[in-house]
PDB file of C-alpha atoms in Angstrom:
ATOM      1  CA  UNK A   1      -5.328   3.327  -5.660  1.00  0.00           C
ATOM      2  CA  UNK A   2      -8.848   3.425  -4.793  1.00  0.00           C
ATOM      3  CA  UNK A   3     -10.160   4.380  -1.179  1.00  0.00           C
ATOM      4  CA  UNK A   4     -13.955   3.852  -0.118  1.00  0.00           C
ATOM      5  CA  UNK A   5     -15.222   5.247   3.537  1.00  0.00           C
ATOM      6  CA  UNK A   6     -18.728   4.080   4.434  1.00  0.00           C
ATOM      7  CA  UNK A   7     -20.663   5.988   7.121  1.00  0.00           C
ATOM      8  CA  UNK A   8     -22.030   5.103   9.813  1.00  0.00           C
ATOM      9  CA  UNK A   9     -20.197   1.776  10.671  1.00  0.00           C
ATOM     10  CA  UNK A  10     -23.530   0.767  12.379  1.00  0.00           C
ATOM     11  CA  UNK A  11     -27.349   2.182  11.808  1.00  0.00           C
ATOM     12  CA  UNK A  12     -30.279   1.051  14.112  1.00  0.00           C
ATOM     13  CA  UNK A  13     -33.867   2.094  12.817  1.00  0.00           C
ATOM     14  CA  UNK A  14     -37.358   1.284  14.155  1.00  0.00           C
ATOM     15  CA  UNK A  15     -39.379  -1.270  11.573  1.00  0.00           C
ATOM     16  CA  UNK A  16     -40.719   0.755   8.718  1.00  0.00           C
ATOM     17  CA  UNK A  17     -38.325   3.939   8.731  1.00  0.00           C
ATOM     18  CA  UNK A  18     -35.900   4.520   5.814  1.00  0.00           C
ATOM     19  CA  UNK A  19     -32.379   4.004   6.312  1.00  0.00           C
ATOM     20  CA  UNK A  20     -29.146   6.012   3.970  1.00  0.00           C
ATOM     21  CA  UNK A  21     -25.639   5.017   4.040  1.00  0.00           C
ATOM     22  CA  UNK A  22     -23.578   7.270   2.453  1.00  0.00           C
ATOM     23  CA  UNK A  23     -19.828   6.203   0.673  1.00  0.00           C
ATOM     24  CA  UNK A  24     -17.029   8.715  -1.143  1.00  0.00           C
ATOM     25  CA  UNK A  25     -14.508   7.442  -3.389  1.00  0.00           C
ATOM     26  CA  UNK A  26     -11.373   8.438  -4.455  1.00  0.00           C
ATOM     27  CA  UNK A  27     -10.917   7.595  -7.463  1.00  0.00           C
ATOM     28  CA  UNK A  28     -12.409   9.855 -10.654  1.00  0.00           C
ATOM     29  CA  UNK A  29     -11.810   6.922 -12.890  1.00  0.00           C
ATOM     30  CA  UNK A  30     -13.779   4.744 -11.156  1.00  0.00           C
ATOM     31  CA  UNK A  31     -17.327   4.093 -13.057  1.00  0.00           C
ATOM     32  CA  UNK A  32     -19.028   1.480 -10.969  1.00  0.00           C
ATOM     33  CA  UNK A  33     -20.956   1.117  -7.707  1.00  0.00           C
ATOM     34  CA  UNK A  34     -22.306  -1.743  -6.342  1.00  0.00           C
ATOM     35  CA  UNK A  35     -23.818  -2.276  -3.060  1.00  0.00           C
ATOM     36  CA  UNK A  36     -23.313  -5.673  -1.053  1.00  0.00           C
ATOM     37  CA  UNK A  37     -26.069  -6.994   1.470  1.00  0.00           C
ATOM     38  CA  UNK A  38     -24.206  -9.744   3.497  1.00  0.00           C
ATOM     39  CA  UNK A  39     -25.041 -12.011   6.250  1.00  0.00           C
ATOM     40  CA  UNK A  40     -23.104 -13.526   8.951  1.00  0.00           C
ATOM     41  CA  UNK A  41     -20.716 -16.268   7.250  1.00  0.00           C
ATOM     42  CA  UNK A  42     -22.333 -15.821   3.591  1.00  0.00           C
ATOM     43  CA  UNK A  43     -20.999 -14.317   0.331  1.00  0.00           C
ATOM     44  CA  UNK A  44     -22.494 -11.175  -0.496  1.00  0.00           C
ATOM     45  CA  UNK A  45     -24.967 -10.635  -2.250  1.00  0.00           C
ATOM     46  CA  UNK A  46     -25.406  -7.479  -5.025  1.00  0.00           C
ATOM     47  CA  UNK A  47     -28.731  -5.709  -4.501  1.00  0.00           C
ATOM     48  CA  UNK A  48     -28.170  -2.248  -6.462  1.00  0.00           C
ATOM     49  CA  UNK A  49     -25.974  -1.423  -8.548  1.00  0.00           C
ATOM     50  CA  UNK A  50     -24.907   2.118 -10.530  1.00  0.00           C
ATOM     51  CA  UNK A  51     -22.799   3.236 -13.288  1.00  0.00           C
ATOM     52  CA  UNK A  52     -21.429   6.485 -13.780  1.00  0.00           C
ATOM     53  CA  UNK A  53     -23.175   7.349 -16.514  1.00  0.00           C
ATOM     54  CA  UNK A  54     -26.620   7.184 -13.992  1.00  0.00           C
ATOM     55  CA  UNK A  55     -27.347   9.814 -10.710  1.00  0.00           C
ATOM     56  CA  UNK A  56     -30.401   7.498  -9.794  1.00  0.00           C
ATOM     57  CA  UNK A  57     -31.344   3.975  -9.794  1.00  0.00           C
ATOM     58  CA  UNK A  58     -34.545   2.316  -7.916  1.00  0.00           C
ATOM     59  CA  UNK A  59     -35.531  -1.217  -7.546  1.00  0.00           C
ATOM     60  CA  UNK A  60     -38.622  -1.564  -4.968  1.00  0.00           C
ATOM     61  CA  UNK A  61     -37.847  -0.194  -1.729  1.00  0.00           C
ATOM     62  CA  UNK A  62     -34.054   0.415  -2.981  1.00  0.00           C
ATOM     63  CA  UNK A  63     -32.642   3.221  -4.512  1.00  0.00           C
ATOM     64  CA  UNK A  64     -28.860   4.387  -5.104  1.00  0.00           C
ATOM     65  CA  UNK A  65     -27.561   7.832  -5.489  1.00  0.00           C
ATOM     66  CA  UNK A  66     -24.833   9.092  -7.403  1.00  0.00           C
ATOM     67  CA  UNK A  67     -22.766  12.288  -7.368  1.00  0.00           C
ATOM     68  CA  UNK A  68     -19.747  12.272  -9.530  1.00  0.00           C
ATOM     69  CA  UNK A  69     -18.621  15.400  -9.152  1.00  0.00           C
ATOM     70  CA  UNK A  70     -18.888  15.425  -4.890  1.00  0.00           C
ATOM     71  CA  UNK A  71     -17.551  11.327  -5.420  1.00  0.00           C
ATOM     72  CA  UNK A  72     -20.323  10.148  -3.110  1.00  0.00           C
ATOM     73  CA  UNK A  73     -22.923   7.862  -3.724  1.00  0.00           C
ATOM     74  CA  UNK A  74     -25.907   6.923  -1.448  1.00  0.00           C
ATOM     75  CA  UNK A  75     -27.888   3.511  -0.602  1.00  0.00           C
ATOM     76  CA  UNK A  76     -31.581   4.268   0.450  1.00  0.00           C
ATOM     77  CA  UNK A  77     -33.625   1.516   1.904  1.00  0.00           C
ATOM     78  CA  UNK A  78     -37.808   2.946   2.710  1.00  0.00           C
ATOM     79  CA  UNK A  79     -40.282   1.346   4.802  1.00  0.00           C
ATOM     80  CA  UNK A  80     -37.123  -0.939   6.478  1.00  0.00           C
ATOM     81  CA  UNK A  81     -38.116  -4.916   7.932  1.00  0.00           C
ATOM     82  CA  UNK A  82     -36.565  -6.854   9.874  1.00  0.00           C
ATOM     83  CA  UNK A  83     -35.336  -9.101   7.274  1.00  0.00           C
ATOM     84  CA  UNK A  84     -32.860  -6.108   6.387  1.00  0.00           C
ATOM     85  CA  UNK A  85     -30.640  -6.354   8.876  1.00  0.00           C
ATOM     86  CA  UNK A  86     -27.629  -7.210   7.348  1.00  0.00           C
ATOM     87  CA  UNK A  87     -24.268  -5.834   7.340  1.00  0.00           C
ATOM     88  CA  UNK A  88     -24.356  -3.683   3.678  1.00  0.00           C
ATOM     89  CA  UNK A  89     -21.298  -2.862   1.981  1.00  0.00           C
ATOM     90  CA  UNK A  90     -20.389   0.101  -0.893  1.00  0.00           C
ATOM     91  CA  UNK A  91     -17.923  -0.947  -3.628  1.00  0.00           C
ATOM     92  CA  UNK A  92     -16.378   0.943  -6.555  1.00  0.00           C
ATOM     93  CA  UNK A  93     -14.091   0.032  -9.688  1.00  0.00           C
ATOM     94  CA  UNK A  94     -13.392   1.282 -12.765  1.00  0.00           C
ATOM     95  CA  UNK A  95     -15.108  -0.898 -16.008  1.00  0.00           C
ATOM     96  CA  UNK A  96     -11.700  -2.476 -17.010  1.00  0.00           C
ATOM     97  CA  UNK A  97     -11.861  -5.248 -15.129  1.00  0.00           C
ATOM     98  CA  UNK A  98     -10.623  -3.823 -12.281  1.00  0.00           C
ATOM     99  CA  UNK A  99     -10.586  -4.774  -8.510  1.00  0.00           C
ATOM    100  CA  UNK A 100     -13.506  -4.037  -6.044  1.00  0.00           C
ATOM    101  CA  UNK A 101     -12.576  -2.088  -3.582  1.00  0.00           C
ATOM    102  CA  UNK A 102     -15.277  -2.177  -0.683  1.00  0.00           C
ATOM    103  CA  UNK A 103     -16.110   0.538   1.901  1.00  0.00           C
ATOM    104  CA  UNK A 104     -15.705  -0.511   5.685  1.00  0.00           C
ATOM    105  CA  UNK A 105     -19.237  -1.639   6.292  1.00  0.00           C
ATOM    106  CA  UNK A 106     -22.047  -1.087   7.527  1.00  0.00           C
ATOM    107  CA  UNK A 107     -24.681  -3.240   9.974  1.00  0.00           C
ATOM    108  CA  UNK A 108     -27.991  -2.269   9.548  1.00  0.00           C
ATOM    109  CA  UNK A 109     -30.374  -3.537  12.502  1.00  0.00           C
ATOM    110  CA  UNK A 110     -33.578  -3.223  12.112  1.00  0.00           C
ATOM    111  CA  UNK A 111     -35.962  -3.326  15.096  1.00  0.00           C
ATOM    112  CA  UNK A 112     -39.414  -4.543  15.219  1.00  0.00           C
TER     113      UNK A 112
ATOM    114  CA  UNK B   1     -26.931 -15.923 -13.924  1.00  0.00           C
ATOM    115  CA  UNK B   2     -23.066 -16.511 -13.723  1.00  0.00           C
ATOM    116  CA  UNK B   3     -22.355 -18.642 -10.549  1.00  0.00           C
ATOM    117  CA  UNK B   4     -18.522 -19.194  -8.945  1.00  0.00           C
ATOM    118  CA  UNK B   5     -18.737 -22.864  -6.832  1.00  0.00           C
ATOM    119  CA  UNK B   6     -15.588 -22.406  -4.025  1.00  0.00           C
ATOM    120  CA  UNK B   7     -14.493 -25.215  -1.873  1.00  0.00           C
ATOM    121  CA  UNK B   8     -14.424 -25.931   0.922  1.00  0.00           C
ATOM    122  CA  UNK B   9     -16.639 -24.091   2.895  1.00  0.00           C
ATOM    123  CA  UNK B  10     -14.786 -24.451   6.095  1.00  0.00           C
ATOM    124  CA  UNK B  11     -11.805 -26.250   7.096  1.00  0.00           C
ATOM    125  CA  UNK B  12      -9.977 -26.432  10.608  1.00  0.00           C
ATOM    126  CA  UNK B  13      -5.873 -27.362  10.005  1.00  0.00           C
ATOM    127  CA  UNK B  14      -3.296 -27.590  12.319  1.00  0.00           C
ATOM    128  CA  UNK B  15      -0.412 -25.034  12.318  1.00  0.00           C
ATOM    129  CA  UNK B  16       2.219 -25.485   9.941  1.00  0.00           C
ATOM    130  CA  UNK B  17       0.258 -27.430   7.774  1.00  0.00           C
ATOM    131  CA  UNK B  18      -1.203 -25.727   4.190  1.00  0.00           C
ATOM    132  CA  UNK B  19      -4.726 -25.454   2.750  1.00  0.00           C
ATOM    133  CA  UNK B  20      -5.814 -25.254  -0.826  1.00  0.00           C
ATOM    134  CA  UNK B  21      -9.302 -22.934  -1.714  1.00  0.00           C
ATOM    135  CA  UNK B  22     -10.555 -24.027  -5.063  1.00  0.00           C
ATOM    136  CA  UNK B  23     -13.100 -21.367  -7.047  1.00  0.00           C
ATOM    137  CA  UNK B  24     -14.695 -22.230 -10.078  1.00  0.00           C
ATOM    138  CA  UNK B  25     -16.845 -20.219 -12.571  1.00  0.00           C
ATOM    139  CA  UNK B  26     -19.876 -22.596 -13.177  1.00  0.00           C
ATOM    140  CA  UNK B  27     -21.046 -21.190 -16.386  1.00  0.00           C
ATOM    141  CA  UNK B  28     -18.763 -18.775 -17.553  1.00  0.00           C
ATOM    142  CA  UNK B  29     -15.018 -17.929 -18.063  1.00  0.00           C
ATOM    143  CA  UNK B  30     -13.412 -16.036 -15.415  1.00  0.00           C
ATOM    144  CA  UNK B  31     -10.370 -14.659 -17.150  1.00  0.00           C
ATOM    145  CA  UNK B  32      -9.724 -12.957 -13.537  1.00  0.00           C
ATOM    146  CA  UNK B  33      -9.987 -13.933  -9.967  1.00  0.00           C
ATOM    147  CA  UNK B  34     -10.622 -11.768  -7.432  1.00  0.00           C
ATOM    148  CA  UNK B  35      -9.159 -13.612  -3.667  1.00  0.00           C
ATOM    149  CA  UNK B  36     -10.630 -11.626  -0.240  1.00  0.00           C
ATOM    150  CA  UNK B  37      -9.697 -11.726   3.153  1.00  0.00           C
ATOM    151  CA  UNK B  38     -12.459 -10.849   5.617  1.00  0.00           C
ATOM    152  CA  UNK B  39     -11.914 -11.123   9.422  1.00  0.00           C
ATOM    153  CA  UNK B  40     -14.323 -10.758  11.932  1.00  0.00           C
ATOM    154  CA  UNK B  41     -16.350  -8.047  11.427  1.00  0.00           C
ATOM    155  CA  UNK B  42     -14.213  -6.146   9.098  1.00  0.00           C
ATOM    156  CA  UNK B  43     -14.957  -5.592   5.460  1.00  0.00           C
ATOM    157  CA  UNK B  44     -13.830  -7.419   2.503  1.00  0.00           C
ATOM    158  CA  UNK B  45      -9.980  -6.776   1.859  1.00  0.00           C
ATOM    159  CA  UNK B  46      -8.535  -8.037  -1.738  1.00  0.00           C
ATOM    160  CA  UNK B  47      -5.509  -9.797  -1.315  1.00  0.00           C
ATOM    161  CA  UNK B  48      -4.488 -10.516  -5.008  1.00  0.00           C
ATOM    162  CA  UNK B  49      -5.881 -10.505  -8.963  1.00  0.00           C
ATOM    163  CA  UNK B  50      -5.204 -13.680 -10.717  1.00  0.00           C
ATOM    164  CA  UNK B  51      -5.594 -14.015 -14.305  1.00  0.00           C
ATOM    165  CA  UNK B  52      -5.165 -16.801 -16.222  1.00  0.00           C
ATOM    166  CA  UNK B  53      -1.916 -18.018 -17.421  1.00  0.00           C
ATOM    167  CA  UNK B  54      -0.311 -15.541 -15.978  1.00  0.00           C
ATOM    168  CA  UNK B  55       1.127 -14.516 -12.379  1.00  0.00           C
ATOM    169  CA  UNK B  56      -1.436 -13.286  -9.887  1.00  0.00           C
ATOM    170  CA  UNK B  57      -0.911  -9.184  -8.756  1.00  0.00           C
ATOM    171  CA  UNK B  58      -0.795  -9.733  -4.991  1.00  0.00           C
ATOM    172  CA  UNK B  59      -1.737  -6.208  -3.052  1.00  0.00           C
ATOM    173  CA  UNK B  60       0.901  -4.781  -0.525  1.00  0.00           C
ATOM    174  CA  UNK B  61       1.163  -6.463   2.532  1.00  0.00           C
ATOM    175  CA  UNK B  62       0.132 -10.066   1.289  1.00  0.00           C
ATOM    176  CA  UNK B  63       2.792 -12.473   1.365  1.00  0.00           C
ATOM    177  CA  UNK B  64       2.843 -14.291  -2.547  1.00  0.00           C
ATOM    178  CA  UNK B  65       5.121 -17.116  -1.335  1.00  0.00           C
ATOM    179  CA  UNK B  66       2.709 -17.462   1.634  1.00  0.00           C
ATOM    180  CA  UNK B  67      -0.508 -17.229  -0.185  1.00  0.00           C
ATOM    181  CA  UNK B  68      -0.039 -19.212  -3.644  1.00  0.00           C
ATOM    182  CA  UNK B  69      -2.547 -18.794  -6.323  1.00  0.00           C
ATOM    183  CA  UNK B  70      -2.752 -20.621  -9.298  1.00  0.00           C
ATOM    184  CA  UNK B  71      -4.844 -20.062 -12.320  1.00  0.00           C
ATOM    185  CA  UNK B  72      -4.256 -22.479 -14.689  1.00  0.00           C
ATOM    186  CA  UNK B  73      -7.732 -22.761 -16.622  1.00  0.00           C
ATOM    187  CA  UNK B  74     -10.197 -19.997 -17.423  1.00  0.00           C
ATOM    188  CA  UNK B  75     -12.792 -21.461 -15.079  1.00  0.00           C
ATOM    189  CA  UNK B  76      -9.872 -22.734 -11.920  1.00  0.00           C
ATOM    190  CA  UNK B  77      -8.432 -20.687  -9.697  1.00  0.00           C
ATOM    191  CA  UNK B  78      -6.982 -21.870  -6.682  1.00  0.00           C
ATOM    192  CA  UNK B  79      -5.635 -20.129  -3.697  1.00  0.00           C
ATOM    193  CA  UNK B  80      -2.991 -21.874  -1.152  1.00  0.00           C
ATOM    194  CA  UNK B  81      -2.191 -21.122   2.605  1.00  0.00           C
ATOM    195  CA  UNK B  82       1.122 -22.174   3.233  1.00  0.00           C
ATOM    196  CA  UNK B  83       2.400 -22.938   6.252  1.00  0.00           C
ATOM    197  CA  UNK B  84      -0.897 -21.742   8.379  1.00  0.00           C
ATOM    198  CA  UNK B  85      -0.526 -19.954  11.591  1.00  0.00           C
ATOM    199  CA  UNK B  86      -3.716 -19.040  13.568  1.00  0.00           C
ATOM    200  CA  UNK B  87      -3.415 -15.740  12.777  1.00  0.00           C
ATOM    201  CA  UNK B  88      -4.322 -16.651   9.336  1.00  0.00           C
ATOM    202  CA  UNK B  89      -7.595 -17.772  10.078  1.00  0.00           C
ATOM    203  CA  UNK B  90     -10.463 -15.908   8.419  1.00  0.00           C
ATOM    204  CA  UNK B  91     -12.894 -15.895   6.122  1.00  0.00           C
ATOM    205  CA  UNK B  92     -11.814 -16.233   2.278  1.00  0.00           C
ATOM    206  CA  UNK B  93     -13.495 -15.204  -0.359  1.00  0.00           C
ATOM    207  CA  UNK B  94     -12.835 -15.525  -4.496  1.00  0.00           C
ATOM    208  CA  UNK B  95     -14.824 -12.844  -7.186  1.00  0.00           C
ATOM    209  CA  UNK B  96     -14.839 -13.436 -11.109  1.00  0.00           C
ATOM    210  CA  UNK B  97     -15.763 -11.283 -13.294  1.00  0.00           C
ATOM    211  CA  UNK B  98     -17.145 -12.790 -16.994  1.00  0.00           C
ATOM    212  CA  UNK B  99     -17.719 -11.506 -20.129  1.00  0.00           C
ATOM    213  CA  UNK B 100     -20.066  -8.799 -21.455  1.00  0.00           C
ATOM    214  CA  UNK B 101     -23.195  -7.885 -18.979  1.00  0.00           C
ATOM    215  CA  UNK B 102     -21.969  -9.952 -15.705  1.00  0.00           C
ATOM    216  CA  UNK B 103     -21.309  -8.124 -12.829  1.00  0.00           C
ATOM    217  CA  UNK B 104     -19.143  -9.586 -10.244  1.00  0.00           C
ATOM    218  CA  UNK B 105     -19.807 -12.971  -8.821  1.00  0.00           C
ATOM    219  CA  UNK B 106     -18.752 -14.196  -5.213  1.00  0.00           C
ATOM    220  CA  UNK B 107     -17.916 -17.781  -4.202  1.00  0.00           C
ATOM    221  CA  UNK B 108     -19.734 -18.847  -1.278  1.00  0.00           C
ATOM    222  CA  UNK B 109     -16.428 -18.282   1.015  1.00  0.00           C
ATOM    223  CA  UNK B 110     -14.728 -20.304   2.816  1.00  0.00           C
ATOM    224  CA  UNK B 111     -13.922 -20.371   6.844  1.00  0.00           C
ATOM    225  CA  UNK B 112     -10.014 -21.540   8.079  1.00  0.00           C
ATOM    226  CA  UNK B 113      -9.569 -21.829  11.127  1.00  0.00           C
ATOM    227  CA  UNK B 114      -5.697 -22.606  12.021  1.00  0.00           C
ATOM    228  CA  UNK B 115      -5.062 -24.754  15.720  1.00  0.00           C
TER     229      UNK B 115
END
């Protein structure tokens, strides 16, 4: 089956630095990438996703990565508040319906 | 957007005893249910795939007469604790997935806590 690592397990960065968390999957077959911000006792929430067929996405101060052939993709986050800090998760499946199978984790704190 | 109500949102039981989780897709038909297990500061693990009308796919390790999941209608799926020992407290969490152009939706979770 699918395995997702997520590094680092915990990021601190001063207010308006950018912060990466990097994931690698196992799985060639898998074709979608979602990223999870997710506070303490709440669902998660999707704030990027990629497909396959996509190296780059941006949405404001977000951006995801993708590298299919190295089976890593990348969460960017520029000019970081405080209101980030959250504990972010990576996710992959393939588009048949599959599971989600989500990377370990990672808190983001981000320091006034 | 598609939205998955889950119920309750906590609930404290004593051991022995069982629990029932309800999810339900709001607006659209989950043909499969995703169920979670997150503990305290770990990441989301899936614990089985249920899909309607027919026997959930429970991932190794996870106990299917422990953990009982039933999903009988394409917007119901429910997900019992037998039998609840405190080491099964933790957060739960259920995940449809729709039709055409819907991503993955989350239930709001739910929080057991076993006495």
């Amino acid at each position: 089956g699918e395995n997702v690592e997520q590094h680092p397990s915990t990021l601190s960065v001063q207010e308006g630095d950018s912060a990466v968390i990097k994931c690698t999957y196992s799985d060639s077959a898998s074709n979608y990438f979602p990223w999870y911000k997710q506070e303490l006792g709440k669902r998660p929430q999707l704030i990027i996703d990629i497909r396959s067929n996509v190296g780059e996405k941006k949405d404001q101060r977000i951006a995801v990565t993708l590298n299919k052939t190295a089976k890593h993709f990348s969460l960017h986050i520029t000019e970081t508040q405080p209101e980030d800090s959250a504990v972010y998760f990576c996710a992959a499946s393939n588009n048949a319906g599959n599971m989600l199978t989500f990377g370990g984790g990672t808190r983001l704190m981000v320091k006034p | 957007g598609a939205v998955v109500s889950q119920h309750p949102s906590w609930v404290i039981c004593k051991s022995g005893t069982s629990v029932k989780i309800e999810c339900r897709s709001l607006d659209f038909q989950a043909t499969t249910m995703f169920w979670y297990r997150q503990f305290p500061k770990q990441s989301l693990m899936l614990m089985a795939t249920s899909n309607e009308g027919s026997k959930a796919t429970y991932e190794q390790g996870v106990e299917k007469d422990k953990f009982l999941i039933n999903h009988a209608s394409l917007t119901l799926s429910t997900l019992t604790v037998t039998s609840a020992h405190p080491e099964d407290s933790s957060f739960y969490i259920c995940s449809a997935r729709g039709g055409a152009g819907y991503g993955y939706t989350f239930g709001s979770g739910t929080r057991l806590t076993v006495v």
